[in-house]
Coordinates of C-alpha atoms in Angstrom, one line a residue:
X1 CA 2.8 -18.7 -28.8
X2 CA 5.7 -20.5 -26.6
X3 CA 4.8 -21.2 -22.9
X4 CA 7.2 -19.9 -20.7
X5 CA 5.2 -21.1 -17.3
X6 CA 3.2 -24.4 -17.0
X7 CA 1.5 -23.8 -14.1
X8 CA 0.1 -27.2 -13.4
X9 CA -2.4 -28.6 -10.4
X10 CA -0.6 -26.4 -7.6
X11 CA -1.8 -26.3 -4.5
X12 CA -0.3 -24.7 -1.2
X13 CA -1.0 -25.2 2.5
X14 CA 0.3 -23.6 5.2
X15 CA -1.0 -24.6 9.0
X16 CA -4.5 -24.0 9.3
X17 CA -4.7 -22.0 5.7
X18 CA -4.8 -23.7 2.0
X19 CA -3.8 -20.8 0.2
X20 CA -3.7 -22.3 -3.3
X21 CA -5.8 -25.3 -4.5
X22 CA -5.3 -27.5 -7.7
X23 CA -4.2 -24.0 -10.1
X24 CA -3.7 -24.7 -13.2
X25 CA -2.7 -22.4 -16.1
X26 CA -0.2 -20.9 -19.1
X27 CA 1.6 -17.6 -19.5
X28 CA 3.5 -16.8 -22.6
X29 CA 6.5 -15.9 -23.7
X30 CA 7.0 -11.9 -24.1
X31 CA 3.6 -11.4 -22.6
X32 CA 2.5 -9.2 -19.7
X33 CA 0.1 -11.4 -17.7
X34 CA -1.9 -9.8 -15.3
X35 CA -2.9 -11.9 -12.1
X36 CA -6.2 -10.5 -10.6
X37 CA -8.1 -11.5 -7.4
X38 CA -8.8 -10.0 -3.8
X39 CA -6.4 -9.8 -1.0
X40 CA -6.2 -13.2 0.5
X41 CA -7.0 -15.0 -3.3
X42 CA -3.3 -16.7 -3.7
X43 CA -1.8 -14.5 -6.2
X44 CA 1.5 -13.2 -4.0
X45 CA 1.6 -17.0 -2.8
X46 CA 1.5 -18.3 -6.3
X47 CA 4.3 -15.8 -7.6
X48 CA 6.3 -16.5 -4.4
X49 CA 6.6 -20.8 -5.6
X50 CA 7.8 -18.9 -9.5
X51 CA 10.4 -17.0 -7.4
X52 CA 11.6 -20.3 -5.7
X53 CA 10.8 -18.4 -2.4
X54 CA 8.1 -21.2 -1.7
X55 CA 7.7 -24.8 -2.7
X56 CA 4.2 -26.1 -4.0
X57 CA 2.6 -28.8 -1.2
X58 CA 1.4 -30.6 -4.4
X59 CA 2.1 -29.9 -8.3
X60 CA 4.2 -28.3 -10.2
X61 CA 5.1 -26.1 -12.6
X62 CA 7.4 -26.1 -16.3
X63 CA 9.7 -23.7 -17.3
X64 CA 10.6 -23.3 -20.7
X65 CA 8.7 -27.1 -20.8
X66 CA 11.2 -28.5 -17.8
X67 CA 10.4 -28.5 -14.3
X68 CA 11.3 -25.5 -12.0
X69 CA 12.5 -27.4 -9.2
X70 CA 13.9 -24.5 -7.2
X71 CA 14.6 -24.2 -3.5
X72 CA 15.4 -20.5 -3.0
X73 CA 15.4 -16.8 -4.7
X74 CA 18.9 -17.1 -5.9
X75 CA 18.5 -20.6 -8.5
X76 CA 15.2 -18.2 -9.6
X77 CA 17.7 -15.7 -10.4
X78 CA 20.1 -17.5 -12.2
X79 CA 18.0 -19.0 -14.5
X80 CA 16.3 -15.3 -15.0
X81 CA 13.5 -15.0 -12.5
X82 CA 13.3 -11.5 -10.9
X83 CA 10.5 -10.4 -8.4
X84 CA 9.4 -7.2 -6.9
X85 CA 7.6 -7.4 -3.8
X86 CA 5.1 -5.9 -2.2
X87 CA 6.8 -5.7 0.7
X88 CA 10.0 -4.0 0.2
X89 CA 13.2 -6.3 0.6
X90 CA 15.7 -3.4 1.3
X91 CA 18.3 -3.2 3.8
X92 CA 17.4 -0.2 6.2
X93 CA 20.8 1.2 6.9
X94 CA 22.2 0.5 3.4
X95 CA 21.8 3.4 0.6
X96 CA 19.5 3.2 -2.5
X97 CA 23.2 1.8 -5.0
X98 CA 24.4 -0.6 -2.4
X99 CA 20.7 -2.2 -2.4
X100 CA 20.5 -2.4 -6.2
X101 CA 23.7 -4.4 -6.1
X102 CA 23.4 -6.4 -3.1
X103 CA 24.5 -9.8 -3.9
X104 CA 25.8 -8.6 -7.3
X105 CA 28.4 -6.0 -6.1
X106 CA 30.6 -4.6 -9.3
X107 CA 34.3 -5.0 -7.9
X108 CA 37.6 -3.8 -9.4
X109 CA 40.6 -6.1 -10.3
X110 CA 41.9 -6.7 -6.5
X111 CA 38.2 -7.6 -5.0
X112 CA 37.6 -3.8 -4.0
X113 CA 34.1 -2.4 -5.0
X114 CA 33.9 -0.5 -7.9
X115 CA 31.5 2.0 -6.4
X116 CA 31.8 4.9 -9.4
X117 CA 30.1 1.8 -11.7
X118 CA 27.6 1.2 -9.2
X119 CA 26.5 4.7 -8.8
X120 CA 26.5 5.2 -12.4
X121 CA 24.1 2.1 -13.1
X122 CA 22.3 3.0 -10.9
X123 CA 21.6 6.3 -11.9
X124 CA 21.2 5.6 -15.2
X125 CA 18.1 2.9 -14.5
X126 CA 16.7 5.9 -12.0
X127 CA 16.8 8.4 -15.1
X128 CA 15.1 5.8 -17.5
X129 CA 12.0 5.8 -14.5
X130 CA 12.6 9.6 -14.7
X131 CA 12.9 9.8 -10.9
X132 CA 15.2 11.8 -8.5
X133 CA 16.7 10.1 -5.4
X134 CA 19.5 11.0 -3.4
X135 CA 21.6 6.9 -3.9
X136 CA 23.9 8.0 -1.6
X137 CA 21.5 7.8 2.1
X138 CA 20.3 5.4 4.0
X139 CA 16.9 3.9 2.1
X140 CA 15.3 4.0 5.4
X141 CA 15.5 8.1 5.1
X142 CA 13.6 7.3 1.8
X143 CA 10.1 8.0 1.5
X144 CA 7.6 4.7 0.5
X145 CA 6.9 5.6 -2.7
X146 CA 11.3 6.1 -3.0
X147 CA 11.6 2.8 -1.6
X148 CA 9.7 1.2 -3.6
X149 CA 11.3 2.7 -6.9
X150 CA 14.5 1.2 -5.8
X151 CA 12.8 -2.1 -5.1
X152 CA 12.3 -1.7 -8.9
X153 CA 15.6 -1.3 -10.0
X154 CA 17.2 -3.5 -7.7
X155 CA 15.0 -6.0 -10.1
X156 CA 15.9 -4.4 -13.6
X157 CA 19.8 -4.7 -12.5
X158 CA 19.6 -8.7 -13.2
X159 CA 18.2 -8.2 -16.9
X160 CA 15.7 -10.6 -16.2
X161 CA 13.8 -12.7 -18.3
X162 CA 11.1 -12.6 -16.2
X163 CA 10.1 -9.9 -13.9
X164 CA 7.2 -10.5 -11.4
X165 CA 5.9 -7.2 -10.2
X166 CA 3.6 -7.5 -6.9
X167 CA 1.6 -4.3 -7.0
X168 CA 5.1 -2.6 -8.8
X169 CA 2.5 0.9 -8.8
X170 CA 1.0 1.4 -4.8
X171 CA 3.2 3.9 -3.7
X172 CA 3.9 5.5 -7.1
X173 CA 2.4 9.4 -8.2
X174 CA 0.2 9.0 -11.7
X175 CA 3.5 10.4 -13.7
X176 CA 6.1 8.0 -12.0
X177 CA 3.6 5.4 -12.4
X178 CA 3.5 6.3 -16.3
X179 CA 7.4 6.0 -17.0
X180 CA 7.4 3.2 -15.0
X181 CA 4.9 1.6 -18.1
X182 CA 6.9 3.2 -20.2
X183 CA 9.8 0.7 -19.5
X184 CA 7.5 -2.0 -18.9
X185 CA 6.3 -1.8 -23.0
X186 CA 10.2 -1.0 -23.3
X187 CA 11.0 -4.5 -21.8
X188 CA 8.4 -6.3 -23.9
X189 CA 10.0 -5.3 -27.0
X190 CA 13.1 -6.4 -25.8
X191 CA 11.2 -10.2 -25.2
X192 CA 11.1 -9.7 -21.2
X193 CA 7.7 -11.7 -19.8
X194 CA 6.2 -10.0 -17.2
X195 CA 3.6 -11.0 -14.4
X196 CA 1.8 -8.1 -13.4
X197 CA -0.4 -7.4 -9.8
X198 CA -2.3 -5.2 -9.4
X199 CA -5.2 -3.7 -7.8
X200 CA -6.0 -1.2 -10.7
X201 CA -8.0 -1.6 -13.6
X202 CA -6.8 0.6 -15.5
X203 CA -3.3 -0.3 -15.3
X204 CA -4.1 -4.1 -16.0
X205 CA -6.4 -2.7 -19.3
X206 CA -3.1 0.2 -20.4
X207 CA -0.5 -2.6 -20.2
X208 CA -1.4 -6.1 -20.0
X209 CA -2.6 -8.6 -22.7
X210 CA -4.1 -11.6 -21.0
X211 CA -5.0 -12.1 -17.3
X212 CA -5.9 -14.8 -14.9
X213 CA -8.0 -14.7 -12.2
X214 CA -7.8 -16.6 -8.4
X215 CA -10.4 -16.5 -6.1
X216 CA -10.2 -17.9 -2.5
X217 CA -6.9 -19.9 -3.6
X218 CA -8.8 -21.5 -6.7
X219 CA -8.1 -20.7 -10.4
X220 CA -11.2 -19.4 -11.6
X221 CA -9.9 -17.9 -15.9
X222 CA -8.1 -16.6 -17.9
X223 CA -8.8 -14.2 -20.8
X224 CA -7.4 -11.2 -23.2
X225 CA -7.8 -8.2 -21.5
X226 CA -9.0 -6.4 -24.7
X227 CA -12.2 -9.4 -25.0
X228 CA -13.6 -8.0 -21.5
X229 CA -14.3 -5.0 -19.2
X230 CA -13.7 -4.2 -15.8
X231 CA -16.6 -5.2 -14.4
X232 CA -16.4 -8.7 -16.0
X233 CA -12.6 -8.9 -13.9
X234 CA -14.5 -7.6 -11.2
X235 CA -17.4 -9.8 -11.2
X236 CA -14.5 -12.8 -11.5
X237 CA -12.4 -11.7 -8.5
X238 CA -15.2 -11.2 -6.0
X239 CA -18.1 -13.3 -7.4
X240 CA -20.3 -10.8 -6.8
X241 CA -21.7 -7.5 -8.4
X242 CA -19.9 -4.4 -6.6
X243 CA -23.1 -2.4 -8.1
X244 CA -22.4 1.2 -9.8
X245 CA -20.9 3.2 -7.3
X246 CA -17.4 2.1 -5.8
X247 CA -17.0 4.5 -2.7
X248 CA -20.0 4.6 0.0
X249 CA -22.8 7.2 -0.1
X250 CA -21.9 10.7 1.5
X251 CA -23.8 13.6 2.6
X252 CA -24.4 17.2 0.9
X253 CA -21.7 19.3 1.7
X254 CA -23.8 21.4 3.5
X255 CA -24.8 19.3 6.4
X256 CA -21.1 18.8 7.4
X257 CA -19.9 22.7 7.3
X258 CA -21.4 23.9 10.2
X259 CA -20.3 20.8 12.1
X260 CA -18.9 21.9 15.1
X261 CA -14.7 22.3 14.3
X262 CA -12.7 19.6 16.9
X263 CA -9.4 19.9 15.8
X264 CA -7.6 23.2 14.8
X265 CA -4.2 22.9 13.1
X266 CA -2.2 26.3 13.1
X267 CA 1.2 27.8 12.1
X268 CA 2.7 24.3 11.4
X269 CA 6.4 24.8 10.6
X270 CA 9.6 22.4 10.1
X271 CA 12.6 23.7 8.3
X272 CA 12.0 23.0 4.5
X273 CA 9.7 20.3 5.1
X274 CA 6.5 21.7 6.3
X275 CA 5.8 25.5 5.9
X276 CA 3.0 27.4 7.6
X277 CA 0.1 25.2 8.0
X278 CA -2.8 26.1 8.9
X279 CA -6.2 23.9 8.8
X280 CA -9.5 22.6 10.9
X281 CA -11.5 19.4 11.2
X282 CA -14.8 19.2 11.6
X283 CA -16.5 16.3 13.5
X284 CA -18.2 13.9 11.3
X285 CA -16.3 14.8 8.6
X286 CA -13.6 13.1 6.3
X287 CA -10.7 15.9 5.0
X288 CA -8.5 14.3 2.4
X289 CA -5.4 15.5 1.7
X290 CA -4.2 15.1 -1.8
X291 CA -0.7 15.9 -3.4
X292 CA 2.1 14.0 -4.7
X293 CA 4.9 11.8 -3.3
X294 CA 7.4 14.4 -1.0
X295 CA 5.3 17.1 -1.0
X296 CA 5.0 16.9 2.4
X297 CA 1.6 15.5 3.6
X298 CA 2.7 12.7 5.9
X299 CA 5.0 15.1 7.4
X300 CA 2.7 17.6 8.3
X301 CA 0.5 14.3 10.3
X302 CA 4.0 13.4 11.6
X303 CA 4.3 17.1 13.4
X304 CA 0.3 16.4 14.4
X305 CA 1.1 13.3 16.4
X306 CA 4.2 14.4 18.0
X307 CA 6.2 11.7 16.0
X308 CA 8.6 14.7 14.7
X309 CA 10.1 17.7 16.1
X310 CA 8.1 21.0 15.0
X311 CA 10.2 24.3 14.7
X312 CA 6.7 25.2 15.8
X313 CA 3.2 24.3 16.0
X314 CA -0.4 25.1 17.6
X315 CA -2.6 22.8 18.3
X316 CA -6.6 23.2 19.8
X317 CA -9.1 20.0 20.5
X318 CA -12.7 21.2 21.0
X319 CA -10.9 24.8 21.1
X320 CA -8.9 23.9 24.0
X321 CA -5.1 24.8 23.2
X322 CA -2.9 21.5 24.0
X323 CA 0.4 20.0 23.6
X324 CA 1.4 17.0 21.7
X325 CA 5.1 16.0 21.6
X326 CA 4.7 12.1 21.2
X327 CA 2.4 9.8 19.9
X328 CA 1.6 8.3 23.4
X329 CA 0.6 11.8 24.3
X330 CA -1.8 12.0 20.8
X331 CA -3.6 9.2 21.5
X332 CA -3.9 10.1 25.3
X333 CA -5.9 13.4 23.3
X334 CA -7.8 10.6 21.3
X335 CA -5.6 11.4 17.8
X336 CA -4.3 7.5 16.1
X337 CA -3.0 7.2 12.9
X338 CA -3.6 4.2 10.7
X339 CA 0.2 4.6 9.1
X340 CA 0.7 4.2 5.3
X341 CA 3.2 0.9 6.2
X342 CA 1.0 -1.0 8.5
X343 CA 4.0 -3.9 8.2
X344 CA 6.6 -1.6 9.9
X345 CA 4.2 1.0 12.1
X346 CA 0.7 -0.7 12.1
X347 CA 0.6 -4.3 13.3
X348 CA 3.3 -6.7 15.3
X349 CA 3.5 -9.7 12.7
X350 CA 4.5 -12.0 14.8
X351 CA 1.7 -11.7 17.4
X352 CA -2.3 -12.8 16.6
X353 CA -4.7 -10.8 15.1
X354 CA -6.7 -10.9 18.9
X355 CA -3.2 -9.5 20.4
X356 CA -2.8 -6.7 17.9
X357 CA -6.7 -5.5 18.0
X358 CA -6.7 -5.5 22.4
X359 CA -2.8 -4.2 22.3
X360 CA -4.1 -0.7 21.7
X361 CA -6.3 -0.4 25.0
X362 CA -5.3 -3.1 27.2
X363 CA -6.6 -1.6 30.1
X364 CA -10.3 -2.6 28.7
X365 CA -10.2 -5.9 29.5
X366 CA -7.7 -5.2 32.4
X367 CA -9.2 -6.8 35.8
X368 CA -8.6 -5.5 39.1
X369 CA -4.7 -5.8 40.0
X370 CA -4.0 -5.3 36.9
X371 CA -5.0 -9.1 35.6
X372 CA -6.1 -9.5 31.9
X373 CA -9.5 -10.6 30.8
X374 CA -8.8 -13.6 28.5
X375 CA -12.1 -14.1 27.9
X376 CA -13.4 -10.1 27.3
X377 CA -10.4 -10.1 25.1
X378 CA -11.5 -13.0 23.3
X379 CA -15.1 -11.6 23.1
X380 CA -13.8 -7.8 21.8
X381 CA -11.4 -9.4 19.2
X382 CA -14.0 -12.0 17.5
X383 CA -16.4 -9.4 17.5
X384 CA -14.3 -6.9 15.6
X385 CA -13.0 -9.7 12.9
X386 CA -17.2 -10.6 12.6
X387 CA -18.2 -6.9 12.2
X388 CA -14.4 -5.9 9.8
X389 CA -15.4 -9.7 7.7
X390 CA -11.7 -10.5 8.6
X391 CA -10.7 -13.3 7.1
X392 CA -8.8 -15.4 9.5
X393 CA -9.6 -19.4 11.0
X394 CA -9.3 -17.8 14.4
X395 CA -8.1 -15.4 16.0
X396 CA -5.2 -16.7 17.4
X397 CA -3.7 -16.5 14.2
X398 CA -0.4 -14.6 13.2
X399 CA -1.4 -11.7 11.2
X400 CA 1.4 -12.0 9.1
X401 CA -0.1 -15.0 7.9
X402 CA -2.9 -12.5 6.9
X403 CA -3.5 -11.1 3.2
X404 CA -2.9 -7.3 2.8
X405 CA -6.4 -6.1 3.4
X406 CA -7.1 -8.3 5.8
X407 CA -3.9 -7.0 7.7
X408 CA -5.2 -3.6 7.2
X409 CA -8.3 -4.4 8.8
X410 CA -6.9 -6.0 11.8
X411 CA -5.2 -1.9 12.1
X412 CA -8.7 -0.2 12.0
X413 CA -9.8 -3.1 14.2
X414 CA -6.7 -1.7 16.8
X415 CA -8.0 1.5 16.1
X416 CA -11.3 1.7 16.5
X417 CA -11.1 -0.8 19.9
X418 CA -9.6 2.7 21.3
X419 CA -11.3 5.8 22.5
X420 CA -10.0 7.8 19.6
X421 CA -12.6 10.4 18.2
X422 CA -9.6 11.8 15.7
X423 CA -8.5 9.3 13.1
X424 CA -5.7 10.0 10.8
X425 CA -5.6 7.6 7.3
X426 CA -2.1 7.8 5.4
X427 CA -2.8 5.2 2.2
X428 CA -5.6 3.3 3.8
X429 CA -6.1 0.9 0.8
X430 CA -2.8 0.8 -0.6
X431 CA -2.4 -2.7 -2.0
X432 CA -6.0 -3.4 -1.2
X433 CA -8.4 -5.4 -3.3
X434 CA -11.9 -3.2 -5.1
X435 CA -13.7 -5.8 -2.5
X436 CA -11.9 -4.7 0.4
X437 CA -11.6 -1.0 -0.4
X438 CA -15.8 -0.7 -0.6
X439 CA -15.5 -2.0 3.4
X440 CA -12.8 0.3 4.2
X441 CA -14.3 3.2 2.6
X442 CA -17.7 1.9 4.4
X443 CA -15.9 1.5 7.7
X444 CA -14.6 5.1 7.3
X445 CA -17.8 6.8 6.7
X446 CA -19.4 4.6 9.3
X447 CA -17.3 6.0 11.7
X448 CA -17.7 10.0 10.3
X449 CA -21.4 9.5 10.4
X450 CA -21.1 8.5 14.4
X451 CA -18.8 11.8 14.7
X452 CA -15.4 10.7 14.7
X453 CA -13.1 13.3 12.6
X454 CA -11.3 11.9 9.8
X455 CA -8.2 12.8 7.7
X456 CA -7.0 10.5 5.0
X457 CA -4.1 11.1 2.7
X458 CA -4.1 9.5 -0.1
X459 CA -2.3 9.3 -3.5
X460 CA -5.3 8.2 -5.8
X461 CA -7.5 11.1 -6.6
X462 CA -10.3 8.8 -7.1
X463 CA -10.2 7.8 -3.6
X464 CA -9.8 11.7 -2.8
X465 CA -13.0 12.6 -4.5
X466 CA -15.1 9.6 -4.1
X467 CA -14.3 9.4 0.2
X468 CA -13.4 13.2 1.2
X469 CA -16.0 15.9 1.8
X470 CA -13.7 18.2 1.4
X471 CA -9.6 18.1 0.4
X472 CA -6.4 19.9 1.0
X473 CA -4.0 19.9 -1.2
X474 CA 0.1 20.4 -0.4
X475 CA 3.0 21.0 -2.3
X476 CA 6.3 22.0 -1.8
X477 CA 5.4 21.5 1.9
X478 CA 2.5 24.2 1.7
X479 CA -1.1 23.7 1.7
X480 CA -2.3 25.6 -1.6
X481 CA -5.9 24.7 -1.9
X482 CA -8.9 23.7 0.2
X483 CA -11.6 22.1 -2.4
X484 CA -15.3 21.1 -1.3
X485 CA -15.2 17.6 -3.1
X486 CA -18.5 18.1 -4.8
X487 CA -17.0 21.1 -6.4
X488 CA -14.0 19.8 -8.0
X489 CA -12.5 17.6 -10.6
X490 CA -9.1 15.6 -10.7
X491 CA -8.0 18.2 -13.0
X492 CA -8.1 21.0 -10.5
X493 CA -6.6 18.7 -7.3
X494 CA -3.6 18.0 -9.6
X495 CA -3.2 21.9 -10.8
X496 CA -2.9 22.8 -6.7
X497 CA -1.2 19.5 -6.0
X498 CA 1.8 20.7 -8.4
X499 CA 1.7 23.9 -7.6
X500 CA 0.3 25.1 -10.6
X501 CA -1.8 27.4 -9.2
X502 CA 1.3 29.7 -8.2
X503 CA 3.2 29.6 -10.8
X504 CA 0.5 31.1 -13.1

């Protein structure tokens, strides 16, 4: 086969981090490759150098057998070179048509926009997905998993050659993610190579034909997909045997329902978005909430923590009736959310990891007058990146320097440095390596087993059954089901999580 990518001897510092050392290896023409390794392994820094968003320290790489000697996205482009990030690239204020053509703007004889066109392509590469979205609002009204469909178009607009998709699936339900494939195998036949991330086995075994692995910034092989099993990727990406079971032991159901109940949610209402809830939390336990993207579950935790206006809502702690009409005031009642874009709502990127883990509960290490404790400070945050394995050379690093999960750790890190005994988890391993979902799953039932109440929403309904001791599902802004986990089946979460259920 043709080699479209040469990927020869590249290595990549930045200060204090080498984030890619001597890589070497192939991908073919037409192929979809799938690059495989833990958070912090290389792989987004690697496909950033192909997208001529950053330049190799040392080596380089051939394409279509002459060097890519690019500076910046746009000579990527040009020659056919289209990425979608991880992180979303979207302008806030700017609706879902006028991202898609950003930089490539359809315009009628005169230099005016053609915005019928625009809407019109648009559309039509939305329908092909098989998703609805309003193109005419701002993306930042948008919901992730909306977002990051139009990160996807905004790629397929420049027919691209290549497409490099950083985990294209995270924020995507099961049946968005499977037209989504469906256009992927649709762009093969049409000769389009594709780079694939992702943190899913089974999406890298349904679509892709080779893969290669990083680990710790060093090539470690490549292979056909169909000549190996998941555990053999596994066993590549983290060097180690995972062992059998992937989520964290749990107990019998029956020693966490008589737990006493700490947190009583009732008669949750916001005009057609959240319609009567009602539900409880016991301590020690984890409640997952399960349903698929807009039905309403991170609205219903928005209401909780006071970061929306309720039409109305009743809230009791330890059977006390209180009032929550901010998030300063939730975590004043010991309620945090771990939010499902820890970029945007979780961390400050431009501050250290130490900074970000003490900024939740200053007042800890606060002297008298009011003085900070450098060195308690010091002490709390090295303790918490020891106990969390963060990676980091210090902790005076920038966490956006960080990797994905290790970002997502510094967040529980924040979290857990508070007095919170009420924990809310929206997409806690979204983007997140197998290695560094077993600690986050182990973190979470750590801190269940010690008492804290735990809700996590989450999109995979592996996660759901393997974490949760007992699940919610919502639709349509409704809870329509409360399942004790060792009960139930995939099958009968995504019969209540579409409603199903009611329309029988």
């Amino acid at each position: 086969m043709e080699k479209i990518f040469e990927i020869q001897n590249i290595t990549k510092k930045f200060p204090g981090v080498i984030a890619l050392s001597d890589v070497t290896f192939d991908i073919y023409t037409g192929e979809i490759h799938a690059l495989v390794g833990e958070n912090g392994a290389g792989k987004s820094t690697l496909m950033k150098i192909l997208a001529g968003i950053f330049t190799p320290t040392d080596g380089k790489v051939l394409f279509k057998g002459k060097p890519l000697n690019i500076t910046d996205p746009k000579e990527a482009k040009d020659l056919g070179i289209s990425i979608i990030h991880q992180e979303f690239s979207l302008v806030p204020y700017l609706n879902s048509y006028e991202n898609i053509f950003l930089g490539k703007e359809i315009k009628k004889s005169g230099g005016f926009l053609d915005r019928k066109k625009m809407k019109k392509r648009a559309q039509e590469l939305l329908d092909r997905i098989g998703v609805t979205i309003d193109i005419n609002i701002p993306v930042d009204h948008l919901t992730v998993a909306q977002q990051q469909l139009v990160e996807i178009v905004k790629a397929l607009i420049e027919d691209p050659q290549v497409l490099i998709m950083d985990e294209p699936t995270a924020s995507l339900t099961e049946s968005e993610t499977h037209k989504f494939f469906e256009l992927i195998l649709k762009l093969k036949e049409d000769g389009v190579t594709m780079i694939f991330i992702s943190h899913h086995m089974n999406e890298i075994f349904e679509i892709c034909d080779r893969y290669s692995c990083l680990r710790d910034g060093i090539f470690v092989g490549t292979n056909l997909v169909k000549n190996v099993t998941a555990r053999d990727i596994i066993r590549m990406m983290v060097g180690r045997e995972l062992g059998d079971n992937q989520y964290p032991e749990k107990p019998h159901y029956s020693k966490v329902k008589d737990k006493k109940v700490i947190l009583s949610l009732e008669n949750f209402n916001r005009a057609n978005v959240v319609k009567n809830v009602n539900f409880k939390l016991r301590e020690g336990e984890i409640l997952g909430v399960a349903g698929l993207v807009g039905a309403g579950r991170t609205e219903i935790i928005r209401l909780l923590i006071g970061a929306d206006k309720a039409d109305s809502k009743d809230i009791y702690l330890h059977g006390e009736k209180i009032r929550i009409n901010s998030p300063d005031q939730a975590l004043k009642n010991g309620i945090g959310l771990v939010p499902e874009n820890r970029k945007t709502q979780g961390l400050i990127l431009n501050q250290t990891v130490k900074e970000n883990i003490i900024l939740s509960n200053m007042k800890k290490t606060c002297k008298r007058g009011g003085f900070r404790n450098r060195n308690d400070e010091n002490v709390i945050a090295e303790g918490y990146v020891k106990s969390l394995n963060i990676k980091t050379p210090h902790i005076h690093q920038k966490v956006k320097s960080l990797s994905g999960g290790n970002q997502q750790k510094v967040v529980l890190a924040k979290w857990m440095n508070t007095e919170c005994n009420i924990l809310v988890f929206d997409e806690p391993t979204r983007g997140i390596d197998v290695g560094a979902k077993y600690e986050i799953h182990k973190l979470m039932r750590n801190m269940a087993d010690q008492g804290m109440g735990i809700i996590m929403i989450s999109s995979e309904l592996p996660e759901v059954l393997g974490v949760s001791d007992r699940i919610l599902t919502v639709h349509n802004g409704r809870i329509t089901s409360e399942l004790i986990t060792e009960d139930t089946n995939q099958e009968e979460i995504m019969i209540y999580a579409t409603g199903g259920k009611d329309n029988e």
